[in-house]
Amino acid sequence: MAGTADSGEVTIADCGDSAVVVKAVGLPPDRAWRTVHALADAVEAARPGGVYGIVPTYDTLLVEFDCATTDHLTLRRLLRYESGRLAEGPRPGPAPRRFVVPVVYGGEHGPDLPVVAEQLGLTEAEVVELHSRAPLTVRCFGAPAAAPMMDGPAFPRPVPRLASPRTSVVPGSIAVAGRQAVISPMPSPGGWPLLGRTPLRVLDLDARPLTPYRPGDTFQFVPIAPEQWDEHAGAALEACHD
């Protein structure tokens, strides 16, 4: 097929008139994720002219470009070259950082906690314990505004989405769906069940970079009581330095 290439562990194809998409194929999920994110880092380091968007997800990378400045062929060649270099051996990426996130679970902050507990055949306390038991790895940025898309907790089965999405979810809301977890960094519609909310400020539109976290970092959720909310309210989300 014109505009499509196979480069070992990835396929590279044109996507519309101003993007190229790369997909990891035949790889275990974690290796597929590492492959597309390493390739994204390599493209970022190469700084090709005309490229304005580099968006890695779980197993796919989208590279967006200005078609008045460069073209599909140039980007496909670059991506084949960089994927070939990666195949020669892994390159070290940034060390993962740890973020500790206080959460008030249930009540007005987590109105779907009882429903999720019933769906999973667990008590509410057991849902909270599983959600906060182990650090969850950030896999990619989601919508809206670079929401941290994470591996989900070790629930016994996937969590269904809401039958009727909310028109507005408040910032800091802690949600789960399927086998994924997320924090909503700003007001937005949402169809994921809400387990709780953090009083921390997750997103700062004036900060550079926009988010303190990046894919590969981990979030450790820590239950707090409602009366502890004011102790953390408005504080910025920051990586631990221990």
mmCIF file of C-alpha atoms in Angstrom:
data_model
loop_
_atom_site.group_PDB
_atom_site.id
_atom_site.type_symbol
_atom_site.label_atom_id
_atom_site.label_comp_id
_atom_site.label_asym_id
_atom_site.label_seq_id
_atom_site.Cartn_x
_atom_site.Cartn_y
_atom_site.Cartn_z
ATOM 1 C CA MET A 1 0.000 0.000 0.000
ATOM 2 C CA ALA A 2 1.326 3.430 -0.903
ATOM 3 C CA GLY A 3 2.418 5.460 2.073
ATOM 4 C CA THR A 4 2.851 2.393 4.284
ATOM 5 C CA ALA A 5 6.049 0.715 5.457
ATOM 6 C CA ASP A 6 7.006 -2.136 7.759
ATOM 7 C CA SER A 7 10.091 -1.488 9.881
ATOM 8 C CA GLY A 8 10.611 -4.574 12.021
ATOM 9 C CA GLU A 9 8.593 -4.111 15.195
ATOM 10 C CA VAL A 10 6.541 -1.182 13.885
ATOM 11 C CA THR A 11 4.395 -0.260 10.927
ATOM 12 C CA ILE A 12 4.581 3.275 9.537
ATOM 13 C CA ALA A 13 1.713 4.746 7.515
ATOM 14 C CA ASP A 14 0.451 8.093 6.256
ATOM 15 C CA CYS A 15 -2.442 9.542 8.230
ATOM 16 C CA GLY A 16 -4.361 12.205 6.336
ATOM 17 C CA ASP A 17 -2.488 14.985 4.551
ATOM 18 C CA SER A 18 -0.283 16.115 7.448
ATOM 19 C CA ALA A 19 0.554 13.227 9.771
ATOM 20 C CA VAL A 20 2.266 9.850 9.931
ATOM 21 C CA VAL A 21 1.212 7.104 12.330
ATOM 22 C CA VAL A 22 3.489 4.438 13.782
ATOM 23 C CA LYS A 23 2.109 1.302 15.426
ATOM 24 C CA ALA A 24 4.027 -1.311 17.386
ATOM 25 C CA VAL A 25 3.136 -4.800 16.147
ATOM 26 C CA GLY A 26 3.595 -8.260 17.598
ATOM 27 C CA LEU A 27 5.006 -7.018 20.890
ATOM 28 C CA PRO A 28 3.919 -7.529 24.513
ATOM 29 C CA PRO A 29 2.006 -4.470 25.786
ATOM 30 C CA ASP A 30 4.791 -3.042 27.954
ATOM 31 C CA ARG A 31 7.405 -3.440 25.213
ATOM 32 C CA ALA A 32 5.045 -1.876 22.650
ATOM 33 C CA TRP A 33 4.584 1.091 24.974
ATOM 34 C CA ARG A 34 8.325 1.473 25.516
ATOM 35 C CA THR A 35 8.966 1.233 21.779
ATOM 36 C CA VAL A 36 6.605 4.016 20.705
ATOM 37 C CA HIS A 37 7.702 6.315 23.540
ATOM 38 C CA ALA A 38 11.392 5.747 22.781
ATOM 39 C CA LEU A 39 10.653 6.534 19.144
ATOM 40 C CA ALA A 40 8.802 9.701 20.179
ATOM 41 C CA ASP A 41 11.837 10.778 22.225
ATOM 42 C CA ALA A 42 14.112 10.088 19.245
ATOM 43 C CA VAL A 43 11.967 12.191 16.904
ATOM 44 C CA GLU A 44 11.852 14.978 19.487
ATOM 45 C CA ALA A 45 15.657 14.900 19.758
ATOM 46 C CA ALA A 46 16.052 14.983 15.966
ATOM 47 C CA ARG A 47 13.890 18.143 15.822
ATOM 48 C CA PRO A 48 12.800 17.666 12.181
ATOM 49 C CA GLY A 49 11.636 20.847 10.478
ATOM 50 C CA GLY A 50 7.881 21.224 10.106
ATOM 51 C CA VAL A 51 6.948 18.747 12.858
ATOM 52 C CA TYR A 52 4.660 20.306 15.476
ATOM 53 C CA GLY A 53 3.016 17.330 17.168
ATOM 54 C CA ILE A 54 4.525 14.117 18.596
ATOM 55 C CA VAL A 55 1.839 12.093 20.374
ATOM 56 C CA PRO A 56 2.729 8.639 21.775
ATOM 57 C CA THR A 57 0.039 6.496 23.416
ATOM 58 C CA TYR A 58 0.009 2.844 24.505
ATOM 59 C CA ASP A 59 1.216 1.248 21.270
ATOM 60 C CA THR A 60 0.888 4.022 18.681
ATOM 61 C CA LEU A 61 2.717 7.234 17.804
ATOM 62 C CA LEU A 62 1.227 10.081 15.772
ATOM 63 C CA VAL A 63 3.639 12.591 14.215
ATOM 64 C CA GLU A 64 1.908 15.721 12.919
ATOM 65 C CA PHE A 65 3.589 18.134 10.511
ATOM 66 C CA ASP A 66 3.091 21.263 8.445
ATOM 67 C CA CYS A 67 2.590 19.942 4.917
ATOM 68 C CA ALA A 68 3.831 23.259 3.504
ATOM 69 C CA THR A 69 7.211 22.609 5.156
ATOM 70 C CA THR A 70 7.803 18.858 4.918
ATOM 71 C CA ASP A 71 6.033 15.750 3.627
ATOM 72 C CA HIS A 72 5.057 12.164 4.389
ATOM 73 C CA LEU A 73 8.054 10.648 2.617
ATOM 74 C CA THR A 74 10.548 12.668 4.654
ATOM 75 C CA LEU A 75 8.854 11.714 7.918
ATOM 76 C CA ARG A 76 8.553 8.039 6.969
ATOM 77 C CA ARG A 77 12.272 7.946 6.188
ATOM 78 C CA LEU A 78 13.114 9.566 9.528
ATOM 79 C CA LEU A 79 10.869 7.178 11.435
ATOM 80 C CA ARG A 80 12.316 4.120 9.679
ATOM 81 C CA TYR A 81 15.824 5.343 10.469
ATOM 82 C CA GLU A 82 15.072 6.016 14.123
ATOM 83 C CA SER A 83 13.184 2.744 14.596
ATOM 84 C CA GLY A 84 16.179 0.930 13.072
ATOM 85 C CA ARG A 85 18.501 2.624 15.559
ATOM 86 C CA LEU A 86 16.238 1.579 18.424
ATOM 87 C CA ALA A 87 16.309 -2.012 17.194
ATOM 88 C CA GLU A 88 20.101 -2.026 17.648
ATOM 89 C CA GLY A 89 19.681 -1.706 21.398
ATOM 90 C CA PRO A 90 17.674 0.154 24.041
ATOM 91 C CA ARG A 91 18.585 3.712 24.897
ATOM 92 C CA PRO A 92 18.143 4.930 28.479
ATOM 93 C CA GLY A 93 15.180 7.205 29.048
ATOM 94 C CA PRO A 94 14.507 9.609 31.895
ATOM 95 C CA ALA A 95 14.303 8.036 35.326
ATOM 96 C CA PRO A 96 10.692 7.629 36.493
ATOM 97 C CA ARG A 97 9.552 9.951 39.262
ATOM 98 C CA ARG A 98 7.029 9.260 42.017
ATOM 99 C CA PHE A 99 4.056 11.458 42.852
ATOM 100 C CA VAL A 100 2.071 10.999 46.062
ATOM 101 C CA VAL A 101 -1.560 12.051 45.647
ATOM 102 C CA PRO A 102 -3.865 12.496 48.664
ATOM 103 C CA VAL A 103 -7.463 11.504 47.883
ATOM 104 C CA VAL A 104 -10.782 11.881 49.645
ATOM 105 C CA TYR A 105 -12.693 8.796 48.517
ATOM 106 C CA GLY A 106 -16.470 8.493 48.299
ATOM 107 C CA GLY A 107 -19.152 10.944 49.341
ATOM 108 C CA GLU A 108 -19.515 14.098 47.281
ATOM 109 C CA HIS A 109 -15.972 13.682 45.941
ATOM 110 C CA GLY A 110 -16.449 10.081 44.776
ATOM 111 C CA PRO A 111 -20.139 9.588 44.070
ATOM 112 C CA ASP A 112 -19.622 6.395 42.029
ATOM 113 C CA LEU A 113 -17.635 4.503 44.657
ATOM 114 C CA PRO A 114 -20.687 2.521 45.889
ATOM 115 C CA VAL A 115 -21.661 1.551 42.329
ATOM 116 C CA VAL A 116 -18.138 0.447 41.418
ATOM 117 C CA ALA A 117 -17.906 -1.593 44.613
ATOM 118 C CA GLU A 118 -21.167 -3.356 43.753
ATOM 119 C CA GLN A 119 -20.042 -4.011 40.162
ATOM 120 C CA LEU A 120 -16.793 -5.541 41.390
ATOM 121 C CA GLY A 121 -18.368 -7.543 44.187
ATOM 122 C CA LEU A 122 -16.249 -5.688 46.749
ATOM 123 C CA THR A 123 -16.840 -3.403 49.679
ATOM 124 C CA GLU A 124 -16.132 0.299 49.262
ATOM 125 C CA ALA A 125 -13.173 -0.065 51.618
ATOM 126 C CA GLU A 126 -11.771 -2.866 49.455
ATOM 127 C CA VAL A 127 -12.064 -0.716 46.313
ATOM 128 C CA VAL A 128 -10.183 2.099 48.055
ATOM 129 C CA GLU A 129 -7.542 -0.321 49.333
ATOM 130 C CA LEU A 130 -6.917 -1.740 45.860
ATOM 131 C CA HIS A 131 -6.867 1.682 44.221
ATOM 132 C CA SER A 132 -4.299 2.978 46.707
ATOM 133 C CA ARG A 133 -2.321 -0.223 47.281
ATOM 134 C CA ALA A 134 0.423 0.154 44.645
ATOM 135 C CA PRO A 135 1.819 2.946 42.452
ATOM 136 C CA LEU A 136 0.150 3.277 39.045
ATOM 137 C CA THR A 137 2.282 4.038 35.979
ATOM 138 C CA VAL A 138 1.425 6.968 33.712
ATOM 139 C CA ARG A 139 1.288 5.600 30.160
ATOM 140 C CA CYS A 140 0.372 8.656 28.105
ATOM 141 C CA PHE A 141 -1.362 12.023 28.095
ATOM 142 C CA GLY A 142 -5.106 11.981 27.518
ATOM 143 C CA ALA A 143 -7.906 14.469 27.124
ATOM 144 C CA PRO A 144 -8.498 16.990 28.393
ATOM 145 C CA ALA A 145 -5.310 18.989 28.889
ATOM 146 C CA ALA A 146 -2.720 16.232 29.303
ATOM 147 C CA ALA A 147 -4.685 14.145 31.779
ATOM 148 C CA PRO A 148 -2.407 11.394 33.154
ATOM 149 C CA MET A 149 -3.662 8.104 31.688
ATOM 150 C CA MET A 150 -2.509 5.342 34.019
ATOM 151 C CA ASP A 151 -2.601 1.594 34.419
ATOM 152 C CA GLY A 152 -5.645 0.693 36.443
ATOM 153 C CA PRO A 153 -5.526 -0.845 39.916
ATOM 154 C CA ALA A 154 -5.672 -4.613 40.400
ATOM 155 C CA PHE A 155 -9.465 -4.847 40.392
ATOM 156 C CA PRO A 156 -10.903 -8.325 39.754
ATOM 157 C CA ARG A 157 -12.538 -7.216 36.501
ATOM 158 C CA PRO A 158 -12.800 -4.131 34.231
ATOM 159 C CA VAL A 159 -14.957 -1.244 35.444
ATOM 160 C CA PRO A 160 -17.809 -0.244 33.078
ATOM 161 C CA ARG A 161 -18.137 3.348 31.971
ATOM 162 C CA LEU A 162 -21.179 5.334 33.047
ATOM 163 C CA ALA A 163 -24.357 4.757 31.062
ATOM 164 C CA SER A 164 -24.886 8.546 31.013
ATOM 165 C CA PRO A 165 -21.695 10.673 30.999
ATOM 166 C CA ARG A 166 -21.550 13.763 33.173
ATOM 167 C CA THR A 167 -21.567 17.107 31.410
ATOM 168 C CA SER A 168 -18.943 18.428 33.831
ATOM 169 C CA VAL A 169 -16.341 16.769 36.059
ATOM 170 C CA VAL A 170 -14.490 18.952 38.554
ATOM 171 C CA PRO A 171 -10.673 19.219 38.499
ATOM 172 C CA GLY A 172 -8.828 16.699 40.651
ATOM 173 C CA SER A 173 -11.453 14.006 40.189
ATOM 174 C CA ILE A 174 -10.041 10.465 40.436
ATOM 175 C CA ALA A 175 -11.692 8.117 37.960
ATOM 176 C CA VAL A 176 -11.432 4.582 36.624
ATOM 177 C CA ALA A 177 -12.808 2.740 33.605
ATOM 178 C CA GLY A 178 -11.944 -0.559 31.990
ATOM 179 C CA ARG A 179 -8.475 -1.316 33.331
ATOM 180 C CA GLN A 180 -7.312 2.292 33.334
ATOM 181 C CA ALA A 181 -7.168 5.142 35.838
ATOM 182 C CA VAL A 182 -6.988 8.897 35.378
ATOM 183 C CA ILE A 183 -7.061 12.253 37.157
ATOM 184 C CA SER A 184 -9.120 15.033 35.570
ATOM 185 C CA PRO A 185 -6.846 18.110 35.538
ATOM 186 C CA MET A 186 -9.518 20.622 34.531
ATOM 187 C CA PRO A 187 -13.318 20.885 34.196
ATOM 188 C CA SER A 188 -14.633 18.692 31.385
ATOM 189 C CA PRO A 189 -17.362 16.215 30.487
ATOM 190 C CA GLY A 190 -16.618 12.652 31.531
ATOM 191 C CA GLY A 191 -18.068 9.162 31.426
ATOM 192 C CA TRP A 192 -15.683 7.451 33.828
ATOM 193 C CA PRO A 193 -16.872 6.481 37.329
ATOM 194 C CA LEU A 194 -15.546 8.823 40.031
ATOM 195 C CA LEU A 195 -13.983 7.216 43.111
ATOM 196 C CA GLY A 196 -12.711 10.364 44.816
ATOM 197 C CA ARG A 197 -10.954 13.669 44.386
ATOM 198 C CA THR A 198 -7.580 15.126 45.260
ATOM 199 C CA PRO A 199 -7.284 18.635 46.731
ATOM 200 C CA LEU A 200 -3.975 19.127 44.884
ATOM 201 C CA ARG A 201 -3.699 21.399 41.844
ATOM 202 C CA VAL A 202 -2.809 18.966 39.053
ATOM 203 C CA LEU A 203 -2.468 21.417 36.164
ATOM 204 C CA ASP A 204 -0.857 24.867 35.935
ATOM 205 C CA LEU A 205 -1.523 26.511 32.569
ATOM 206 C CA ASP A 206 1.294 28.997 33.185
ATOM 207 C CA ALA A 207 3.913 26.343 33.969
ATOM 208 C CA ARG A 208 6.552 25.089 31.538
ATOM 209 C CA PRO A 209 6.358 22.230 31.039
ATOM 210 C CA LEU A 210 2.598 22.240 31.337
ATOM 211 C CA THR A 211 2.531 19.148 33.559
ATOM 212 C CA PRO A 212 4.984 18.097 36.270
ATOM 213 C CA TYR A 213 4.543 14.426 35.266
ATOM 214 C CA ARG A 214 5.430 12.542 32.109
ATOM 215 C CA PRO A 215 4.818 9.010 30.811
ATOM 216 C CA GLY A 216 6.729 6.493 32.899
ATOM 217 C CA ASP A 217 6.218 8.340 36.177
ATOM 218 C CA THR A 218 4.127 6.734 38.912
ATOM 219 C CA PHE A 219 1.266 7.977 41.073
ATOM 220 C CA GLN A 220 0.717 6.642 44.568
ATOM 221 C CA PHE A 221 -2.765 7.453 45.830
ATOM 222 C CA VAL A 222 -3.159 7.938 49.587
ATOM 223 C CA PRO A 223 -6.594 8.041 51.284
ATOM 224 C CA ILE A 224 -7.232 11.051 53.515
ATOM 225 C CA ALA A 225 -10.247 12.029 55.600
ATOM 226 C CA PRO A 226 -12.575 14.824 54.400
ATOM 227 C CA GLU A 227 -11.440 17.029 57.294
ATOM 228 C CA GLN A 228 -7.868 16.844 55.949
ATOM 229 C CA TRP A 229 -8.865 18.472 52.652
ATOM 230 C CA ASP A 230 -7.816 21.982 53.683
ATOM 231 C CA GLU A 231 -4.335 20.771 54.607
ATOM 232 C CA HIS A 232 -3.632 20.083 50.923
ATOM 233 C CA ALA A 233 -6.079 22.350 49.095
ATOM 234 C CA GLY A 234 -4.494 24.299 46.239
ATOM 235 C CA ALA A 235 -0.998 22.845 46.684
ATOM 236 C CA ALA A 236 0.733 21.982 43.414
ATOM 237 C CA LEU A 237 1.299 18.373 42.436
ATOM 238 C CA GLU A 238 5.045 17.747 42.811
ATOM 239 C CA ALA A 239 7.374 14.801 42.404
ATOM 240 C CA CYS A 240 8.836 13.286 45.559
ATOM 241 C CA HIS A 241 12.560 13.709 46.141
ATOM 242 C CA ASP A 242 13.131 10.803 48.495
#
